[in-house]
Amino acid sequence: MTSEIVHVPSKWRAKHPHGAHLNGFLEYRTLYEESIRSPDTFWAKQARELLSFTQDFHTTRIGSFQNGDNAWFLGGQLNASFCCVDRHAIQDPDRVAIIYEPDDPQDGSQSITYAELLRHVSRLAGCLRARGVRKGDIVTIYMPMIPEAVFALLACARIGAVHSVVFAGFSAGALQDRIVDAKSKVVITTDEGRRGGKVIHTKSVVDDAVKDCSCVSTILTFRQTGGDVPWTVGRDLWWDEEVKKYPAYISPEPMQSEDPLFLLYTSGSTGKPKGVLHSTAGYLLGAAVTGKYVFDIHQKDRFFCSGDIGWITGHTYTVYAPLVLGCTTIIFEGTPAYPSFKRYWEVVAKCAATHFYTAPTALRLLKSKIKKEEIECFDMRQLRILGSVGEPIAPEIWKWFHNFFGSNQTTLTDTYWQTETGSHVVASLAGVTPMKPGCASLPCLGIDLAIIDPVSGEELTGNLVVGVLAIKQPWPSMARTIKDNHDRYMDTYFNIYKGYYFTGDGAYRDHDGYVWIRGRVDDVINVSGHRISTSEIESALLEHPAVAETAIIGVPDNLTGEAINAVVSLKERENPIDIKDELILHIRRTIAPFAAPKAVFIVTDLPKTRSGKIVRRILRKALIGEREFGDISTVRELSIYWDFFRILTSI
Ligand code: WTA
């Protein structure tokens, strides 16, 4: 761990076109201390400044971690689509809300103003209402990265429906689970989508997914490619034919602060993906406060977040944070590799992006493919702030990002957070915090961090401590529950260390009080910044008729951060080569391509304890090439892991 400090470039403030929101590090320190000492005063002030309540709240916060009943801004009424659209459309209708950059650069980009956004959102909201969607109903959205996906989120919010976006890379089976769990009447999709020059068959996947879902009565399909798609008359509707029937303005539904805004499924360490539920006011405030202070967003900014709306990063920083703060968000449909590895530079330069927020996995790929001469032609002068998210960023990748995108003239913020936290919880504030390459840095405003000793369960105070990362005080954008499973919510986050929210990540606090994230301490794997649980892949593999037992292990990987390895024993002898490919395909089909194992090892048996529990520790060590297995006195059959060890070394 390096203690190297990179200071905010000296000209950064002088060149700032609008003046930074915070004057410097001391101001952050003062504001942070205030936010921890008097959280209610701090959050109430931020809420009144950054959101528009149609009825003011009377109570800032009630509830506790122990009871799992935190609620914020009680008595307040607001509407997320009003905060993100109407108030900017009223103030400055021609300001650009969205720049759409299609997968194929030849197709030309498109700009949508706030006034136009208001019309699109209203018409779609009218259409959803006409299809029977009411306040509190959950609408499932399965769409590529196009402006209509943003319209869909905001249209749900406008009528008080809860959106549940499913990443358009998930299989029909995974989509079906989510639709059924949400009991969605309406699914919104496209005929097809494009990504990296390839066609993605969204409508066909939705059709397969809803085959056995009696709840779905409408599939609203946006015509994106014009491709031929299966059609069920009565159930399927074309977006363009429908939305024009509804008015260009419908009034936003007044929502209570605590009414749910959205559901997003994410992987936990056990069981099926859980539907994480976020509130309206608290979530939106988290997006606004971090957008303002971590990313220093101003209304004239053009914010480019490469996160897909199927994940929390896309929700908070492609859609809600930029729009609630009234700047321009860049919706990029493609990948960093198509038509060439220069694509991100092209988008940043063409859209004159002021911010670029992406994941280390993309940066690792680009670092291996791009030479400085190839990107020198791009005008990146507008770029002020870079951000990294999703996994730890290695110091050499951090420096490369800072240099290759920012010519060492921007600030770079590493942002640590989770689907459940709703918005950043540890980050360096752009232009404010002295940066340490590879380090998530310091707690965000209002976030009271703790590092806990996992053995004693005691909080470790002071610096130079290693443990698990937790949060001590409630914050507005924390998830409120797991749909239909509040017990699981309590057990996962609050019952492990009483009085704390448990993140599931290990962390180290260095001599300056900076926090370094060390990765998950539970059975969650992070592949290219996508979260997936070992048990989810294991259950899917066990559904395959040939598989007797299996253990999924995450191992370090140069490109994807972690890679999925499957260790499998079979019911009967099969050709191990054929079966490996088949198992990989099985996961691609049943969950998603990103969840497919990079390697499958077939063994005769798995190492187990005397009580029959698989000893993953041994498998992990063997897979990363460690030959010291530690205490193995409780492992049932030593010969088994030697067998495994032999197989590995012979590959
Ligand atoms: C990991 C993504 C290190 C972490 C926003 C967390 C990170 C999980 C960082 C949440 C970071 C996210 N440094 N690790 N800057 N950001 N993580 O819910 O393990 O998809 O628990 O949210 O990603 O993943 P999720």
XYZ file of C-alpha atoms and ligand atoms in Angstrom:
676
model
C 0.000 0.000 0.000
C 1.558 3.249 -1.107
C 1.396 6.373 0.996
C 2.151 8.526 -2.038
C -0.034 11.597 -2.172
C -1.093 13.227 -5.424
C -2.236 16.774 -4.780
C -5.034 18.413 -6.703
C -3.246 20.008 -9.698
C -2.371 23.602 -8.879
C -4.212 25.027 -11.907
C -7.348 22.985 -11.279
C -9.129 25.660 -9.251
C -7.910 28.532 -11.391
C -9.236 26.825 -14.529
C -12.545 25.809 -12.942
C -15.252 27.413 -15.107
C -17.841 27.742 -12.333
C -15.890 27.772 -9.061
C -15.801 24.573 -7.008
C -18.572 23.912 -4.488
C -16.074 23.521 -1.662
C -13.145 25.844 -1.090
C -10.734 23.180 -0.005
C -9.900 20.334 2.291
C -10.437 22.327 5.489
C -13.970 23.119 4.464
C -14.630 19.410 3.927
C -13.223 18.657 7.392
C -15.456 21.251 9.037
C -18.547 20.211 7.115
C -17.837 16.537 7.774
C -17.494 17.081 11.511
C -20.748 19.034 11.562
C -22.483 16.292 9.578
C -21.451 13.655 12.128
C -22.051 15.786 15.223
C -25.481 17.021 14.154
C -26.628 14.674 11.399
C -30.259 15.751 11.497
C -29.393 19.417 11.068
C -26.935 18.620 8.285
C -29.252 16.341 6.311
C -32.334 18.527 6.782
C -30.447 21.533 5.400
C -29.142 19.542 2.426
C -32.602 18.104 1.715
C -34.249 21.533 1.674
C -31.483 22.962 -0.484
C -31.142 20.182 -3.052
C -34.601 18.655 -3.394
C -37.986 20.266 -4.041
C -40.588 19.188 -1.522
C -44.140 20.125 -2.401
C -44.875 19.721 1.280
C -42.058 20.279 3.762
C -41.106 17.472 6.157
C -41.710 17.865 9.892
C -39.296 15.221 11.208
C -35.847 14.638 9.782
C -35.254 11.102 10.958
C -36.657 8.318 13.120
C -35.713 4.683 13.722
C -32.506 2.799 14.391
C -30.199 0.147 12.949
C -31.217 -2.212 15.766
C -34.867 -2.066 14.759
C -34.223 -1.740 11.016
C -36.857 0.967 10.760
C -34.945 4.065 9.682
C -37.114 6.655 7.978
C -36.230 10.132 6.801
C -37.961 13.426 6.087
C -41.322 12.385 7.488
C -44.327 14.381 6.476
C -42.496 15.530 3.341
C -43.995 15.133 -0.125
C -42.078 15.222 -3.382
C -41.773 13.504 -6.724
C -38.453 12.264 -8.098
C -39.350 13.003 -11.728
C -40.332 16.563 -10.754
C -36.969 17.020 -9.016
C -35.076 15.557 -11.974
C -37.041 17.089 -14.841
C -39.790 19.674 -14.248
C -37.904 22.089 -12.068
C -35.061 22.346 -14.619
C -37.492 22.436 -17.557
C -39.269 25.379 -15.905
C -36.053 27.233 -15.147
C -34.177 26.558 -18.371
C -36.167 24.453 -20.896
C -33.453 24.403 -23.554
C -30.710 23.089 -21.326
C -29.616 19.679 -22.589
C -30.600 16.910 -20.213
C -29.325 13.927 -22.190
C -26.739 13.411 -24.898
C -27.161 9.995 -26.452
C -24.067 8.484 -27.991
C -25.040 5.348 -29.946
C -23.081 2.128 -30.163
C -22.065 2.866 -33.737
C -20.516 6.338 -33.985
C -21.740 6.559 -37.602
C -25.305 6.734 -36.307
C -24.747 10.214 -34.894
C -25.519 11.443 -31.420
C -28.740 13.018 -30.201
C -29.461 15.730 -27.647
C -32.614 15.942 -25.561
C -33.446 19.118 -23.672
C -35.128 19.253 -20.285
C -38.350 20.485 -21.944
C -38.284 17.534 -24.343
C -37.488 15.152 -21.503
C -40.554 16.381 -19.639
C -42.747 15.594 -22.654
C -41.246 12.133 -23.185
C -41.582 11.235 -19.521
C -45.155 12.536 -19.291
C -46.384 10.679 -22.373
C -44.840 7.426 -21.237
C -46.215 7.913 -17.732
C -49.682 8.400 -19.260
C -49.261 5.204 -21.231
C -48.217 3.211 -18.149
C -51.201 4.497 -16.248
C -53.508 3.499 -19.083
C -52.072 -0.021 -18.916
C -53.182 -0.266 -15.311
C -49.974 0.692 -13.505
C -50.794 2.305 -10.161
C -48.826 3.878 -7.340
C -46.689 1.190 -5.672
C -46.832 -1.270 -8.620
C -43.466 -2.552 -9.821
C -42.595 -2.124 -13.501
C -39.737 -4.244 -14.868
C -37.400 -2.561 -17.357
C -35.108 -4.621 -19.602
C -33.449 -2.174 -21.956
C -30.118 -1.235 -23.494
C -28.404 2.071 -22.712
C -30.610 4.457 -24.641
C -32.442 7.645 -23.595
C -35.753 5.756 -23.543
C -34.428 3.732 -20.605
C -34.064 6.991 -18.680
C -37.581 8.035 -19.758
C -38.834 4.697 -18.437
C -37.298 5.135 -14.983
C -38.610 8.667 -14.667
C -42.069 7.804 -16.034
C -42.444 5.185 -13.302
C -41.348 7.723 -10.707
C -43.815 10.260 -12.091
C -46.847 8.082 -11.356
C -45.459 6.618 -8.148
C -44.660 3.216 -9.655
C -41.525 1.431 -8.489
C -39.019 0.601 -11.209
C -37.068 -2.615 -11.274
C -34.371 -2.484 -13.920
C -32.839 -5.787 -14.953
C -29.460 -5.561 -16.698
C -30.045 -6.425 -20.371
C -27.299 -9.051 -20.232
C -29.234 -11.315 -17.870
C -30.739 -14.512 -19.218
C -34.480 -15.152 -19.638
C -34.448 -17.304 -16.498
C -32.856 -14.608 -14.347
C -35.260 -12.029 -15.792
C -38.225 -14.288 -15.113
C -37.237 -14.693 -11.435
C -37.148 -10.921 -11.071
C -40.442 -10.306 -12.910
C -42.225 -12.930 -10.824
C -40.745 -11.665 -7.560
C -41.866 -8.120 -8.460
C -45.271 -9.293 -9.802
C -44.897 -6.826 -12.667
C -47.908 -6.211 -14.895
C -45.848 -4.262 -17.369
C -42.398 -4.993 -18.781
C -40.657 -2.312 -20.854
C -38.079 -3.382 -23.417
C -36.798 -2.778 -26.963
C -37.086 -4.894 -30.094
C -33.326 -5.359 -29.947
C -30.304 -3.479 -28.776
C -26.757 -2.963 -29.947
C -23.629 -3.366 -27.949
C -20.113 -3.487 -29.289
C -21.383 -4.001 -32.854
C -23.470 -6.999 -31.845
C -27.218 -7.280 -31.652
C -28.789 -8.113 -28.304
C -32.176 -9.768 -28.558
C -34.006 -8.047 -25.738
C -37.589 -8.700 -26.878
C -36.975 -12.413 -27.480
C -35.453 -12.744 -24.021
C -38.460 -10.972 -22.491
C -40.814 -13.275 -24.429
C -39.030 -16.335 -23.038
C -38.999 -14.853 -19.571
C -42.733 -14.165 -19.419
C -43.829 -17.537 -20.855
C -44.900 -18.758 -17.426
C -45.583 -15.374 -15.811
C -49.312 -14.925 -15.525
C -48.807 -11.480 -13.948
C -47.557 -9.772 -17.134
C -50.312 -8.222 -19.246
C -48.272 -5.690 -21.246
C -44.897 -5.698 -22.928
C -44.155 -2.200 -24.141
C -41.470 -2.323 -26.820
C -39.385 0.576 -28.058
C -38.354 0.183 -31.714
C -34.589 0.551 -31.507
C -33.181 -1.434 -34.431
C -36.301 -2.212 -36.489
C -35.425 -5.914 -36.372
C -38.096 -8.600 -36.729
C -39.321 -9.714 -33.340
C -41.905 -12.165 -32.028
C -45.235 -10.501 -31.290
C -48.235 -11.426 -29.181
C -51.235 -9.357 -30.162
C -53.059 -7.837 -27.221
C -50.116 -8.171 -24.852
C -47.364 -6.515 -26.908
C -47.480 -2.819 -27.747
C -45.151 -0.632 -29.762
C -43.903 2.306 -27.727
C -44.087 4.814 -30.607
C -47.694 3.925 -31.424
C -48.793 4.162 -27.793
C -47.051 7.148 -26.240
C -48.393 9.604 -28.806
C -51.903 8.946 -27.473
C -51.064 10.597 -24.143
C -50.601 14.250 -23.167
C -47.231 15.982 -23.255
C -47.720 16.948 -19.645
C -49.203 15.005 -16.805
C -48.773 16.190 -13.262
C -46.414 14.263 -11.015
C -47.950 12.119 -8.297
C -47.167 13.529 -4.844
C -45.157 10.889 -2.984
C -44.306 10.554 0.676
C -40.568 10.789 1.351
C -40.418 7.147 2.358
C -42.444 5.787 -0.578
C -40.262 3.382 -2.564
C -38.593 4.711 -5.706
C -37.043 1.528 -7.019
C -36.113 -2.062 -6.528
C -32.790 -3.387 -7.744
C -31.777 -7.011 -7.484
C -28.286 -7.735 -6.329
C -26.344 -10.764 -5.227
C -25.875 -11.549 -1.578
C -23.655 -14.180 -0.064
C -26.437 -16.750 0.040
C -29.607 -17.641 -1.791
C -31.307 -15.943 -4.678
C -30.578 -12.334 -5.620
C -32.294 -9.970 -3.252
C -34.541 -7.095 -4.234
C -32.990 -4.063 -2.561
C -35.618 -1.369 -2.021
C -34.773 2.347 -2.022
C -36.866 5.247 -0.789
C -37.744 8.393 -2.731
C -36.398 11.343 -0.712
C -33.495 9.648 1.057
C -32.139 7.994 -2.070
C -32.486 11.121 -4.161
C -30.741 13.186 -1.517
C -27.806 10.732 -1.410
C -27.475 11.094 -5.182
C -27.670 14.893 -4.970
C -25.257 15.377 -2.065
C -22.578 13.069 -3.465
C -23.096 14.472 -6.973
C -22.527 17.958 -5.595
C -19.666 17.339 -3.160
C -17.871 14.224 -4.426
C -18.203 15.082 -8.117
C -18.552 18.842 -7.814
C -21.382 18.778 -10.377
C -22.597 22.120 -11.764
C -25.538 22.700 -14.081
C -23.341 23.407 -17.095
C -21.466 20.125 -16.691
C -21.691 17.155 -19.032
C -21.416 14.069 -16.920
C -20.292 10.817 -18.535
C -20.806 7.750 -16.380
C -20.207 4.541 -18.295
C -22.222 2.478 -15.801
C -25.163 0.610 -17.295
C -28.583 1.485 -15.894
C -28.955 -2.203 -15.043
C -26.641 -1.645 -12.064
C -26.704 0.785 -9.186
C -23.957 2.968 -10.701
C -26.175 3.599 -13.705
C -29.146 4.398 -11.473
C -27.394 6.863 -9.229
C -24.727 8.421 -11.424
C -25.975 8.002 -14.999
C -29.541 9.013 -14.187
C -30.442 10.446 -10.796
C -27.411 12.472 -9.632
C -26.805 14.384 -12.878
C -30.510 15.009 -13.483
C -31.442 15.970 -9.937
C -28.616 18.519 -10.090
C -29.773 19.685 -13.534
C -26.679 19.013 -15.624
C -26.342 16.971 -18.846
C -25.917 13.225 -18.633
C -24.241 11.298 -21.433
C -25.931 8.016 -22.256
C -23.452 5.769 -24.027
C -24.884 2.658 -25.620
C -21.624 0.952 -26.525
C -18.492 -0.575 -25.101
C -14.942 0.726 -24.638
C -13.726 -1.619 -27.377
C -15.987 -0.807 -30.329
C -15.324 0.195 -33.063
C -11.882 0.662 -31.516
C -10.267 0.918 -28.122
C -10.286 4.710 -28.548
C -14.049 4.878 -28.106
C -14.108 6.357 -24.589
C -11.717 9.125 -25.646
C -13.925 9.779 -28.683
C -17.045 10.076 -26.531
C -15.386 12.313 -23.941
C -13.942 14.612 -26.640
C -17.028 14.697 -28.859
C -19.462 15.393 -26.021
C -16.968 17.716 -24.290
C -17.533 15.720 -21.118
C -16.519 17.445 -17.900
C -16.607 14.204 -15.918
C -15.743 10.636 -16.788
C -16.701 7.912 -14.321
C -15.874 4.298 -15.092
C -14.697 0.971 -13.662
C -11.136 -0.321 -13.255
C -11.956 -3.379 -15.353
C -12.425 -1.201 -18.461
C -9.259 0.716 -17.621
C -7.192 -2.449 -17.286
C -8.344 -3.504 -20.731
C -7.574 -0.121 -22.269
C -4.189 0.141 -20.601
C -3.149 -3.043 -22.340
C -4.408 -1.845 -25.739
C -3.746 1.874 -26.101
C -0.551 3.798 -26.783
C -0.223 7.469 -25.873
C 0.244 8.560 -29.538
C -3.131 7.079 -30.464
C -5.089 9.310 -28.138
C -3.128 12.535 -28.291
C -5.393 13.868 -31.021
C -8.421 14.024 -28.706
C -9.337 17.328 -27.141
C -9.934 16.500 -23.511
C -9.563 20.038 -22.179
C -13.104 20.170 -20.804
C -12.488 17.134 -18.637
C -12.203 18.226 -15.005
C -12.974 15.159 -12.956
C -12.357 11.440 -13.289
C -13.978 8.775 -11.157
C -13.497 5.086 -10.533
C -16.035 2.656 -9.107
C -16.913 -0.957 -8.512
C -13.713 -2.572 -7.329
C -10.363 -1.577 -5.898
C -8.285 0.334 -8.435
C -4.619 -0.677 -8.436
C -2.229 2.309 -8.049
C -0.668 1.758 -11.493
C -4.130 1.746 -13.124
C -5.046 4.864 -11.130
C -1.934 6.658 -12.412
C -2.513 5.492 -15.957
C -6.122 6.736 -15.833
C -5.019 10.069 -14.414
C -2.386 10.455 -17.102
C -4.060 8.948 -20.191
C -7.455 10.542 -19.675
C -6.639 13.520 -17.561
C -3.091 14.413 -18.676
C -2.439 14.608 -14.921
C -4.479 17.838 -14.890
C -7.780 16.508 -13.583
C -8.656 15.174 -10.179
C -9.432 11.499 -9.825
C -11.818 10.215 -7.229
C -12.074 6.579 -6.258
C -15.602 6.015 -5.006
C -16.528 3.145 -2.745
C -20.195 2.282 -2.245
C -22.783 -0.433 -2.824
C -26.258 -1.097 -4.197
C -27.426 -0.994 -0.584
C -25.768 2.328 0.305
C -27.479 4.035 -2.650
C -24.678 6.572 -3.073
C -20.962 6.979 -2.315
C -19.877 6.338 1.249
C -16.077 6.542 0.961
C -14.477 8.779 -1.664
C -12.013 11.544 -2.180
C -13.889 14.760 -2.944
C -12.956 15.969 -6.414
C -10.637 18.955 -6.284
C -10.646 18.904 -2.496
C -9.114 15.757 -0.999
C -5.401 15.087 -1.518
C -5.455 11.825 -3.494
C -3.709 8.539 -2.848
C -3.570 6.307 -5.925
C -5.536 3.137 -5.232
C -7.259 4.423 -2.110
C -10.960 5.134 -1.646
C -9.796 7.761 0.885
C -12.182 9.365 3.338
C -15.786 9.066 4.469
C -18.363 11.080 2.557
C -20.340 13.801 4.309
C -22.699 12.354 6.890
C -21.137 8.872 6.764
C -19.824 7.722 10.120
C -17.418 4.885 9.311
C -16.142 2.186 11.622
C -13.611 -0.580 11.222
C -14.512 -3.615 13.292
C -12.371 -6.482 14.477
C -14.134 -9.492 12.919
C -13.090 -11.770 15.767
C -14.013 -9.709 18.819
C -16.732 -7.682 17.098
C -15.227 -4.561 18.722
C -14.726 -1.322 16.847
C -11.067 -0.556 16.144
C -10.475 3.106 16.768
C -7.478 5.128 15.638
C -5.294 4.610 12.614
C -3.302 1.632 11.334
C -6.143 -0.825 11.878
C -7.468 -3.629 9.678
C -10.910 -5.177 9.952
C -14.320 -5.160 8.353
C -15.946 -1.945 7.224
C -19.135 -0.786 8.886
C -21.199 2.390 9.260
C -22.309 3.675 12.650
C -25.111 6.124 11.923
C -28.033 5.888 9.520
C -27.788 7.926 6.316
C -30.670 8.909 4.030
C -29.846 6.817 0.940
C -29.442 3.503 2.739
C -31.688 0.709 1.424
C -34.837 0.378 3.485
C -35.463 -3.352 3.143
C -35.138 -6.429 0.981
C -38.412 -7.011 -0.754
C -40.578 -9.507 1.147
C -37.654 -10.442 3.366
C -36.992 -7.917 6.095
C -35.414 -10.676 8.212
C -32.777 -11.236 5.578
C -32.157 -7.482 5.490
C -31.644 -7.457 9.258
C -29.474 -10.574 9.275
C -27.248 -9.454 6.412
C -26.589 -5.901 7.462
C -27.536 -5.226 11.074
C -27.524 -8.394 13.153
C -23.877 -9.266 12.591
C -22.439 -6.325 14.551
C -25.164 -4.821 16.715
C -25.531 -1.103 16.218
C -23.653 -1.082 12.903
C -24.423 -1.468 9.210
C -22.060 -4.189 7.945
C -20.757 -3.663 4.408
C -19.280 -7.119 3.739
C -15.919 -5.561 2.775
C -12.587 -5.648 4.540
C -10.794 -2.333 5.068
C -7.576 -0.833 6.383
C -7.186 2.655 7.878
C -3.705 4.015 7.267
C -1.596 6.473 9.258
C -3.407 9.454 7.689
C -6.847 8.042 8.454
C -7.407 7.146 4.790
C -9.503 4.028 4.190
C -8.298 1.322 1.787
C -10.921 -1.187 0.668
C -9.600 -4.741 0.653
C -12.514 -6.537 -1.038
C -15.364 -8.749 0.093
C -15.046 -10.897 3.163
C -18.135 -12.937 2.273
C -19.004 -15.196 -0.645
C -19.628 -12.424 -3.129
C -17.389 -12.301 -6.205
C -16.739 -9.118 -8.131
C -16.155 -9.879 -11.829
C -15.488 -6.791 -13.942
C -17.300 -4.813 -11.269
C -20.382 -7.069 -11.525
C -21.484 -8.585 -8.285
C -22.387 -12.265 -8.174
C -22.594 -14.737 -5.320
C -20.829 -18.066 -5.306
C -23.977 -19.793 -4.080
C -26.023 -18.441 -6.988
C -23.660 -19.999 -9.526
C -23.362 -23.166 -7.461
C -27.148 -23.626 -7.343
C -27.355 -23.134 -11.102
C -24.598 -25.688 -11.691
C -26.295 -28.188 -9.399
C -29.365 -27.964 -11.616
C -27.281 -29.527 -14.391
C -27.934 -33.297 -14.456
C -24.247 -34.246 -14.629
C -23.114 -32.274 -11.571
C -22.808 -33.983 -8.183
C -21.079 -31.270 -6.157
C -19.462 -27.962 -6.858
C -17.643 -25.066 -5.284
C -17.255 -21.677 -6.913
C -14.100 -19.776 -6.067
C -13.121 -16.207 -6.975
C -9.472 -15.887 -7.933
C -7.520 -12.713 -8.783
C -7.516 -11.875 -12.483
C -5.488 -9.267 -14.351
C -8.326 -8.166 -16.571
C -11.565 -8.722 -14.683
C -10.302 -8.147 -11.122
C -11.627 -11.484 -10.004
C -12.409 -14.521 -12.149
C -14.882 -17.289 -11.446
C -13.418 -20.782 -11.137
C -15.703 -23.778 -10.756
C -14.534 -26.966 -9.093
C -16.970 -29.730 -9.953
C -17.425 -33.392 -9.209
C -19.658 -35.355 -11.553
C -22.355 -37.935 -10.922
C -21.006 -40.205 -13.609
C -17.885 -40.269 -15.702
C -18.304 -37.971 -18.649
C -15.853 -36.584 -21.135
C -14.372 -33.796 -18.968
C -13.595 -31.596 -21.984
C -17.143 -31.636 -23.360
C -18.739 -31.267 -19.986
C -16.619 -28.222 -19.119
C -17.869 -26.314 -22.154
C -21.390 -27.442 -21.478
C -21.276 -26.218 -17.889
C -19.950 -22.836 -18.960
C -22.740 -22.554 -21.518
C -25.263 -23.644 -18.897
C -24.330 -20.696 -16.658
C -24.334 -18.270 -19.577
C -27.871 -19.393 -20.372
C -29.283 -19.661 -16.888
C -27.734 -16.570 -15.288
C -25.722 -14.365 -17.649
C -22.496 -14.412 -19.668
C -20.607 -12.419 -17.023
C -21.364 -15.144 -14.442
C -19.866 -17.957 -16.544
C -16.784 -19.609 -15.020
C -13.507 -18.739 -16.687
C -12.195 -22.191 -15.774
C -13.867 -25.439 -14.743
C -11.907 -28.097 -12.860
C -13.344 -31.595 -12.739
C -12.350 -33.526 -9.610
C -13.363 -36.883 -8.222
C -14.386 -35.359 -4.907
C -14.191 -32.050 -3.082
C -12.243 -31.512 0.131
C -14.666 -31.481 3.068
C -14.706 -31.185 6.804
C -15.790 -34.141 8.870
C -19.266 -32.670 8.992
C -19.357 -32.567 5.202
C -18.755 -28.832 4.539
C -16.678 -28.065 1.491
C -13.356 -26.500 2.497
C -13.166 -23.631 0.068
C -10.088 -22.256 1.757
C -8.073 -25.173 0.413
C -9.518 -24.832 -3.058
C -8.841 -21.113 -3.124
C -5.265 -21.585 -2.029
C -4.691 -24.343 -4.559
C -6.188 -22.224 -7.344
C -4.015 -19.221 -6.632
C -0.993 -21.472 -6.455
C -0.381 -21.381 -2.710
C 1.036 -24.605 -1.478
C 0.585 -23.883 2.241
C -2.873 -25.030 3.218
C -2.803 -24.016 6.907
C -4.607 -26.133 9.487
C -6.115 -29.103 7.723
C -6.700 -31.281 10.739
C -10.453 -31.036 10.334
C -10.488 -32.010 6.676
C -12.021 -35.440 6.210
C -9.947 -37.061 3.531
C -6.555 -35.598 2.956
C -6.145 -37.689 -0.155
C -8.971 -35.718 -1.729
C -7.278 -32.414 -1.826
C -4.044 -33.980 -2.959
C -6.095 -35.367 -5.813
C -7.357 -31.887 -6.508
C -3.912 -30.416 -6.162
C -2.557 -32.958 -8.663
C -5.225 -32.099 -11.191
C -4.486 -28.427 -10.918
C -0.791 -28.776 -11.316
C -1.271 -30.995 -14.348
C -3.341 -28.390 -16.239
C -17.051 -3.306 -4.416
C -21.213 -0.973 -6.976
C -13.218 -1.175 -3.865
C -17.199 -3.645 -2.927
C -21.169 0.536 -6.733
C -18.683 -3.451 -2.681
C -15.434 -1.396 -4.444
C -19.277 -3.944 -3.983
C -15.467 -0.040 -4.856
C -20.625 -3.325 -4.263
C -14.262 0.729 -4.767
C -17.447 -0.910 -5.111
N -13.178 0.122 -4.256
N -14.314 -1.945 -3.954
N -14.191 1.992 -5.169
N -16.730 0.226 -5.276
N -16.671 -1.886 -4.634
O -23.505 -3.307 -5.131
O -16.825 -4.976 -2.733
O -22.578 -3.623 -7.471
O -19.163 -4.178 -1.572
O -22.182 -1.539 -6.140
O -18.330 -3.539 -4.988
O -21.072 -3.687 -5.537
P -22.420 -3.079 -6.116
